[in-house]
mmCIF file of N, CA and C in Angstrom:
data_model
loop_
_atom_site.group_PDB
_atom_site.id
_atom_site.type_symbol
_atom_site.label_atom_id
_atom_site.label_comp_id
_atom_site.label_asym_id
_atom_site.label_seq_id
_atom_site.Cartn_x
_atom_site.Cartn_y
_atom_site.Cartn_z
ATOM 1 N N MET A 5 -64.163 24.518 24.625
ATOM 2 C CA MET A 5 -62.993 25.048 24.266
ATOM 3 C C MET A 5 -63.427 25.412 22.905
ATOM 4 N N SER A 6 -62.582 26.785 22.369
ATOM 5 C CA SER A 6 -63.062 27.640 20.849
ATOM 6 C C SER A 6 -61.856 26.858 19.776
ATOM 7 N N LEU A 7 -63.213 26.602 18.752
ATOM 8 C CA LEU A 7 -61.990 25.761 17.978
ATOM 9 C C LEU A 7 -61.055 26.847 17.069
ATOM 10 N N GLU A 8 -61.965 27.926 16.610
ATOM 11 C CA GLU A 8 -61.148 28.980 15.874
ATOM 12 C C GLU A 8 -59.776 29.542 16.712
ATOM 13 N N VAL A 9 -59.222 29.671 17.705
ATOM 14 C CA VAL A 9 -58.506 29.807 18.584
ATOM 15 C C VAL A 9 -57.235 28.488 17.895
ATOM 16 N N ALA A 10 -57.734 27.431 18.462
ATOM 17 C CA ALA A 10 -56.897 26.201 17.952
ATOM 18 C C ALA A 10 -56.128 26.463 16.575
ATOM 19 N N LEU A 11 -57.766 26.486 15.542
ATOM 20 C CA LEU A 11 -56.552 26.598 14.242
ATOM 21 C C LEU A 11 -56.694 27.847 13.733
ATOM 22 N N LEU A 12 -56.322 28.544 14.464
ATOM 23 C CA LEU A 12 -55.584 29.830 14.125
ATOM 24 C C LEU A 12 -54.243 29.336 14.495
ATOM 25 N N GLY A 13 -53.875 29.166 15.595
ATOM 26 C CA GLY A 13 -53.286 28.444 16.480
ATOM 27 C C GLY A 13 -52.116 27.803 15.720
ATOM 28 N N TYR A 14 -52.737 26.528 15.239
ATOM 29 C CA TYR A 14 -52.426 25.513 14.405
ATOM 30 C C TYR A 14 -51.505 26.087 12.701
ATOM 31 N N ALA A 15 -52.655 26.978 12.634
ATOM 32 C CA ALA A 15 -52.182 27.357 10.868
ATOM 33 C C ALA A 15 -51.186 28.556 11.357
ATOM 34 N N GLY A 16 -50.599 29.278 12.280
ATOM 35 C CA GLY A 16 -49.871 30.296 12.316
ATOM 36 C C GLY A 16 -48.397 29.064 13.054
ATOM 37 N N LEU A 17 -48.780 28.039 13.643
ATOM 38 C CA LEU A 17 -46.943 27.288 13.823
ATOM 39 C C LEU A 17 -46.992 26.510 12.695
ATOM 40 N N ALA A 18 -47.763 26.501 12.135
ATOM 41 C CA ALA A 18 -47.017 25.608 10.455
ATOM 42 C C ALA A 18 -46.863 26.391 9.880
ATOM 43 N N ASN A 19 -47.385 27.791 9.431
ATOM 44 C CA ASN A 19 -46.071 28.707 8.526
ATOM 45 C C ASN A 19 -44.990 29.037 9.438
ATOM 46 N N LEU A 20 -45.141 29.287 10.812
ATOM 47 C CA LEU A 20 -43.465 29.449 11.197
ATOM 48 C C LEU A 20 -42.574 28.230 10.396
ATOM 49 N N ALA A 21 -42.849 26.981 10.622
ATOM 50 C CA ALA A 21 -42.619 25.735 10.558
ATOM 51 C C ALA A 21 -42.029 26.094 8.794
ATOM 52 N N GLN A 22 -43.010 26.651 8.156
ATOM 53 C CA GLN A 22 -42.605 26.732 6.959
ATOM 54 C C GLN A 22 -41.591 27.514 6.572
ATOM 55 N N GLY A 23 -41.534 28.744 7.248
ATOM 56 C CA GLY A 23 -40.750 29.471 6.834
ATOM 57 C C GLY A 23 -39.118 29.290 8.197
ATOM 58 N N LYS A 24 -39.002 28.269 8.917
ATOM 59 C CA LYS A 24 -37.978 28.449 9.529
ATOM 60 C C LYS A 24 -36.670 28.293 8.715
ATOM 61 N N ARG A 25 -35.645 28.924 9.267
ATOM 62 C CA ARG A 25 -34.199 29.483 8.726
ATOM 63 C C ARG A 25 -33.712 27.273 8.473
ATOM 64 N N ARG A 26 -33.425 27.405 6.900
ATOM 65 C CA ARG A 26 -32.466 25.914 6.640
ATOM 66 C C ARG A 26 -30.970 26.144 6.873
ATOM 67 N N ARG A 27 -30.568 24.606 6.797
ATOM 68 C CA ARG A 27 -29.450 24.314 6.341
ATOM 69 C C ARG A 27 -28.709 24.920 5.155
ATOM 70 N N ALA A 28 -27.652 24.991 5.244
ATOM 71 C CA ALA A 28 -27.017 25.363 3.854
ATOM 72 C C ALA A 28 -27.280 24.234 2.806
ATOM 73 N N GLY A 29 -26.979 23.173 3.109
ATOM 74 C CA GLY A 29 -27.381 22.169 1.867
ATOM 75 C C GLY A 29 -28.669 21.941 1.417
ATOM 76 N N SER A 30 -29.518 22.592 2.086
ATOM 77 C CA SER A 30 -30.960 22.250 2.218
ATOM 78 C C SER A 30 -31.822 23.012 0.746
ATOM 79 N N LEU A 31 -32.825 22.184 0.219
ATOM 80 C CA LEU A 31 -33.233 22.552 -1.099
ATOM 81 C C LEU A 31 -33.856 23.808 -1.157
ATOM 82 N N ARG A 32 -34.886 23.656 0.067
ATOM 83 C CA ARG A 32 -35.674 24.946 0.044
ATOM 84 C C ARG A 32 -35.120 25.805 0.985
ATOM 85 N N PRO A 33 -35.155 27.134 0.395
ATOM 86 C CA PRO A 33 -34.549 28.171 1.159
ATOM 87 C C PRO A 33 -35.515 28.166 2.635
ATOM 88 N N ALA A 34 -35.176 29.279 3.038
ATOM 89 C CA ALA A 34 -35.671 30.126 3.839
ATOM 90 C C ALA A 34 -37.187 30.967 3.616
ATOM 91 N N GLN A 35 -38.316 31.008 4.038
ATOM 92 C CA GLN A 35 -39.360 31.881 3.656
ATOM 93 C C GLN A 35 -39.604 32.971 4.504
ATOM 94 N N PRO A 36 -39.283 33.828 4.514
ATOM 95 C CA PRO A 36 -39.503 35.298 5.804
ATOM 96 C C PRO A 36 -40.509 35.861 4.853
ATOM 97 N N ARG A 37 -41.872 35.389 4.068
ATOM 98 C CA ARG A 37 -43.099 35.631 4.223
ATOM 99 C C ARG A 37 -43.719 34.861 4.671
ATOM 100 N N ALA A 38 -43.587 33.391 4.701
ATOM 101 C CA ALA A 38 -43.964 32.615 5.841
ATOM 102 C C ALA A 38 -44.045 32.978 7.146
ATOM 103 N N ARG A 39 -42.822 33.630 7.842
ATOM 104 C CA ARG A 39 -42.827 33.617 9.195
ATOM 105 C C ARG A 39 -43.786 34.705 9.233
ATOM 106 N N ILE A 40 -43.974 35.918 8.642
ATOM 107 C CA ILE A 40 -44.882 36.918 9.195
ATOM 108 C C ILE A 40 -46.189 36.987 9.254
ATOM 109 N N ILE A 41 -46.047 35.578 8.482
ATOM 110 C CA ILE A 41 -47.718 35.492 8.308
ATOM 111 C C ILE A 41 -48.247 34.576 9.394
ATOM 112 N N GLY A 42 -47.290 33.852 9.758
ATOM 113 C CA GLY A 42 -47.259 32.865 10.943
ATOM 114 C C GLY A 42 -47.288 33.721 12.336
ATOM 115 N N TRP A 43 -47.034 35.261 12.497
ATOM 116 C CA TRP A 43 -46.923 35.565 13.440
ATOM 117 C C TRP A 43 -48.121 36.225 13.278
ATOM 118 N N PHE A 44 -49.040 36.750 12.305
ATOM 119 C CA PHE A 44 -49.830 37.618 12.412
ATOM 120 C C PHE A 44 -51.263 36.807 12.476
ATOM 121 N N LEU A 45 -51.189 35.122 11.774
ATOM 122 C CA LEU A 45 -52.320 34.496 13.072
ATOM 123 C C LEU A 45 -52.149 33.955 14.214
ATOM 124 N N LEU A 46 -50.762 34.221 14.704
ATOM 125 C CA LEU A 46 -51.237 33.356 16.123
ATOM 126 C C LEU A 46 -51.192 34.781 16.669
ATOM 127 N N LEU A 47 -51.095 36.072 16.254
ATOM 128 C CA LEU A 47 -51.780 37.119 16.557
ATOM 129 C C LEU A 47 -52.863 37.252 16.662
ATOM 130 N N ALA A 48 -53.922 36.813 16.046
ATOM 131 C CA ALA A 48 -55.360 36.859 15.420
ATOM 132 C C ALA A 48 -55.723 35.667 16.232
ATOM 133 N N SER A 49 -54.836 34.450 16.380
ATOM 134 C CA SER A 49 -55.633 33.552 17.312
ATOM 135 C C SER A 49 -55.487 33.882 18.975
ATOM 136 N N LEU A 50 -54.672 34.671 19.159
ATOM 137 C CA LEU A 50 -54.843 35.747 20.258
ATOM 138 C C LEU A 50 -55.653 37.179 20.256
ATOM 139 N N LEU A 51 -56.268 37.550 19.394
ATOM 140 C CA LEU A 51 -57.037 38.111 19.662
ATOM 141 C C LEU A 51 -58.822 37.224 19.376
ATOM 142 N N ALA A 52 -58.824 36.277 18.829
ATOM 143 C CA ALA A 52 -60.090 35.766 18.857
ATOM 144 C C ALA A 52 -60.183 35.349 20.437
ATOM 145 N N ALA A 53 -59.383 34.540 20.728
ATOM 146 C CA ALA A 53 -59.180 34.367 22.761
ATOM 147 C C ALA A 53 -59.436 35.218 23.154
ATOM 148 N N ALA A 54 -59.345 36.509 23.235
ATOM 149 C CA ALA A 54 -59.401 37.863 23.777
ATOM 150 C C ALA A 54 -61.027 38.121 23.660
ATOM 151 N N HIS A 55 -61.737 37.843 22.465
ATOM 152 C CA HIS A 55 -62.982 38.016 22.234
ATOM 153 C C HIS A 55 -63.582 36.620 22.814
ATOM 154 N N ARG A 56 -63.181 35.713 22.611
ATOM 155 C CA ARG A 56 -64.230 34.599 22.890
ATOM 156 C C ARG A 56 -64.525 34.731 24.443
ATOM 157 N N PHE A 57 -63.316 35.111 25.471
ATOM 158 C CA PHE A 57 -63.440 34.613 26.254
ATOM 159 C C PHE A 57 -62.988 35.663 27.567
ATOM 160 N N GLY A 58 -62.620 36.793 26.967
ATOM 161 C CA GLY A 58 -62.755 38.157 27.918
ATOM 162 C C GLY A 58 -61.591 38.025 28.403
ATOM 163 N N PRO A 59 -61.437 39.385 28.779
ATOM 164 C CA PRO A 59 -60.235 39.694 29.303
ATOM 165 C C PRO A 59 -59.124 38.633 30.073
ATOM 166 N N TYR A 60 -59.554 37.801 30.962
ATOM 167 C CA TYR A 60 -59.319 37.566 32.257
ATOM 168 C C TYR A 60 -58.594 36.150 31.929
ATOM 169 N N GLN A 61 -59.543 35.584 31.223
ATOM 170 C CA GLN A 61 -59.535 34.128 30.622
ATOM 171 C C GLN A 61 -58.675 33.850 29.914
ATOM 172 N N ALA A 62 -58.513 34.873 28.361
ATOM 173 C CA ALA A 62 -57.970 34.647 27.282
ATOM 174 C C ALA A 62 -56.681 34.352 27.232
ATOM 175 N N VAL A 63 -55.651 34.879 28.028
ATOM 176 C CA VAL A 63 -54.184 34.086 27.593
ATOM 177 C C VAL A 63 -54.131 32.605 28.455
ATOM 178 N N PRO A 64 -54.999 32.239 29.177
ATOM 179 C CA PRO A 64 -54.608 30.862 29.743
ATOM 180 C C PRO A 64 -54.883 30.164 28.817
ATOM 181 N N ALA A 65 -56.436 30.451 28.340
ATOM 182 C CA ALA A 65 -57.018 30.034 27.100
ATOM 183 C C ALA A 65 -56.257 29.628 26.517
ATOM 184 N N TRP A 66 -55.586 30.570 25.726
ATOM 185 C CA TRP A 66 -54.931 30.834 24.641
ATOM 186 C C TRP A 66 -53.673 29.938 24.166
ATOM 187 N N LEU A 67 -52.795 29.574 25.429
ATOM 188 C CA LEU A 67 -51.495 29.191 25.639
ATOM 189 C C LEU A 67 -52.071 27.582 25.929
ATOM 190 N N ALA A 68 -53.683 27.304 26.696
ATOM 191 C CA ALA A 68 -53.650 25.663 26.390
ATOM 192 C C ALA A 68 -53.707 25.348 25.027
ATOM 193 N N LEU A 69 -54.837 26.142 24.610
ATOM 194 C CA LEU A 69 -54.901 25.709 22.813
ATOM 195 C C LEU A 69 -53.979 25.237 22.122
ATOM 196 N N LEU A 70 -52.857 27.030 22.270
ATOM 197 C CA LEU A 70 -51.599 26.669 21.358
ATOM 198 C C LEU A 70 -50.964 25.861 21.737
ATOM 199 N N SER A 71 -51.005 25.437 23.216
ATOM 200 C CA SER A 71 -50.133 24.036 23.431
ATOM 201 C C SER A 71 -50.350 22.399 22.659
ATOM 202 N N ALA A 72 -52.138 22.692 22.363
ATOM 203 C CA ALA A 72 -52.689 21.348 21.813
ATOM 204 C C ALA A 72 -52.120 21.469 20.208
ATOM 205 N N SER A 73 -52.570 23.025 19.676
ATOM 206 C CA SER A 73 -52.322 22.907 18.501
ATOM 207 C C SER A 73 -50.174 22.495 18.270
ATOM 208 N N GLY A 74 -49.939 23.069 18.676
ATOM 209 C CA GLY A 74 -48.379 23.013 19.380
ATOM 210 C C GLY A 74 -47.938 21.272 18.944
ATOM 211 N N VAL A 75 -48.800 20.008 19.621
ATOM 212 C CA VAL A 75 -47.824 18.729 20.473
ATOM 213 C C VAL A 75 -48.959 18.107 18.931
ATOM 214 N N THR A 76 -50.014 18.745 18.178
ATOM 215 C CA THR A 76 -50.513 17.784 16.984
ATOM 216 C C THR A 76 -49.739 18.542 16.031
ATOM 217 N N LEU A 77 -49.437 19.866 16.107
ATOM 218 C CA LEU A 77 -48.293 19.611 14.459
ATOM 219 C C LEU A 77 -46.664 19.375 14.450
ATOM 220 N N VAL A 78 -46.465 19.192 16.019
ATOM 221 C CA VAL A 78 -45.141 17.976 16.056
ATOM 222 C C VAL A 78 -45.364 16.636 15.757
ATOM 223 N N LEU A 79 -46.723 16.020 16.686
ATOM 224 C CA LEU A 79 -46.883 14.517 16.089
ATOM 225 C C LEU A 79 -47.114 14.587 14.899
ATOM 226 N N VAL A 80 -48.068 15.469 14.020
ATOM 227 C CA VAL A 80 -48.124 15.119 12.701
ATOM 228 C C VAL A 80 -46.790 15.211 11.788
ATOM 229 N N HIS A 81 -45.829 16.293 11.745
ATOM 230 C CA HIS A 81 -44.611 16.887 11.353
ATOM 231 C C HIS A 81 -44.231 15.892 11.220
ATOM 232 N N SER A 82 -43.492 15.109 12.505
ATOM 233 C CA SER A 82 -42.928 13.889 12.669
ATOM 234 C C SER A 82 -42.951 12.932 11.243
ATOM 235 N N ARG A 83 -44.249 12.841 11.364
ATOM 236 C CA ARG A 83 -44.072 11.454 10.186
ATOM 237 C C ARG A 83 -44.615 11.935 8.985
ATOM 238 N N TRP A 84 -45.328 13.098 8.550
ATOM 239 C CA TRP A 84 -45.581 13.399 7.496
ATOM 240 C C TRP A 84 -45.321 14.667 7.708
ATOM 241 N N PRO A 85 -44.192 15.535 7.018
ATOM 242 C CA PRO A 85 -44.153 16.939 7.285
ATOM 243 C C PRO A 85 -44.773 17.872 6.022
ATOM 244 N N ALA A 86 -45.067 17.298 4.979
ATOM 245 C CA ALA A 86 -45.305 17.848 3.701
ATOM 246 C C ALA A 86 -47.094 18.233 4.336
ATOM 247 N N ILE A 87 -47.658 17.103 4.677
ATOM 248 C CA ILE A 87 -49.012 17.012 5.440
ATOM 249 C C ILE A 87 -49.599 18.091 6.179
ATOM 250 N N ALA A 88 -48.337 18.139 7.571
ATOM 251 C CA ALA A 88 -48.873 18.525 8.354
ATOM 252 C C ALA A 88 -48.917 20.300 8.452
ATOM 253 N N THR A 89 -47.874 20.621 7.338
ATOM 254 C CA THR A 89 -47.583 22.507 7.048
ATOM 255 C C THR A 89 -48.360 22.637 6.290
ATOM 256 N N ALA A 90 -49.263 21.839 4.651
ATOM 257 C CA ALA A 90 -50.087 22.071 3.935
ATOM 258 C C ALA A 90 -51.346 22.649 4.008
ATOM 259 N N PRO A 91 -52.260 22.157 4.870
ATOM 260 C CA PRO A 91 -53.260 22.595 5.186
ATOM 261 C C PRO A 91 -53.380 23.746 6.218
ATOM 262 N N TRP A 92 -52.882 24.789 5.977
ATOM 263 C CA TRP A 92 -53.006 26.312 7.091
ATOM 264 C C TRP A 92 -53.564 27.103 6.330
ATOM 265 N N MET A 93 -53.999 27.442 5.286
ATOM 266 C CA MET A 93 -54.820 28.275 4.781
ATOM 267 C C MET A 93 -56.665 28.070 5.168
ATOM 268 N N PRO A 94 -56.909 26.474 4.285
ATOM 269 C CA PRO A 94 -58.169 26.310 5.071
ATOM 270 C C PRO A 94 -58.309 26.334 6.297
ATOM 271 N N MET A 95 -57.769 25.691 7.234
ATOM 272 C CA MET A 95 -58.063 26.095 8.644
ATOM 273 C C MET A 95 -57.853 27.588 8.838
ATOM 274 N N ALA A 96 -56.921 28.454 8.454
ATOM 275 C CA ALA A 96 -57.821 29.686 8.408
ATOM 276 C C ALA A 96 -58.546 30.246 7.854
ATOM 277 N N ALA A 97 -58.855 30.094 6.916
ATOM 278 C CA ALA A 97 -60.250 30.384 6.681
ATOM 279 C C ALA A 97 -61.312 29.717 7.277
ATOM 280 N N ILE A 98 -61.772 28.776 8.108
ATOM 281 C CA ILE A 98 -62.637 28.014 8.692
ATOM 282 C C ILE A 98 -62.474 28.565 10.007
ATOM 283 N N ALA A 99 -61.659 28.992 10.506
ATOM 284 C CA ALA A 99 -61.085 29.901 11.882
ATOM 285 C C ALA A 99 -61.690 30.888 11.452
ATOM 286 N N LEU A 100 -61.741 31.854 10.692
ATOM 287 C CA LEU A 100 -62.310 33.136 9.913
ATOM 288 C C LEU A 100 -63.575 33.192 10.092
ATOM 289 N N THR A 101 -63.649 31.849 9.605
ATOM 290 C CA THR A 101 -65.448 31.771 9.461
ATOM 291 C C THR A 101 -66.198 31.999 10.620
ATOM 292 N N LEU A 102 -65.624 30.706 11.626
ATOM 293 C CA LEU A 102 -66.000 30.631 12.548
ATOM 294 C C LEU A 102 -66.400 31.436 13.963
ATOM 295 N N CYS A 103 -65.087 32.368 13.724
ATOM 296 C CA CYS A 103 -65.027 33.772 14.675
ATOM 297 C C CYS A 103 -66.572 35.132 14.041
ATOM 298 N N LEU A 104 -66.676 34.689 12.872
ATOM 299 C CA LEU A 104 -67.894 35.676 12.244
ATOM 300 C C LEU A 104 -69.156 35.059 12.850
ATOM 301 N N VAL A 105 -69.444 34.253 13.187
ATOM 302 C CA VAL A 105 -70.383 33.139 13.043
ATOM 303 C C VAL A 105 -70.750 33.720 14.745
#
């Protein structure tokens, strides 16, 4: 499978998790910019899958890799929330480098 699709998917899901709406008593407010970046990273993940796998296998491969990234994010986020969402920028940089190779 393609590593850059999974890394972009993880980075996008981590940004969506950072930008989610919080309760009224929460210390951190919602971050709408993180949500926008998350959706763009998920779109970049889909485009990378379309480039890597072709038009017919792109969507199933993208959904499979996005599911694996989501499970990883949920398992790490349940134990270490700050560590799970922090490395999204290096992951996106590595993924974009892999896309260019």
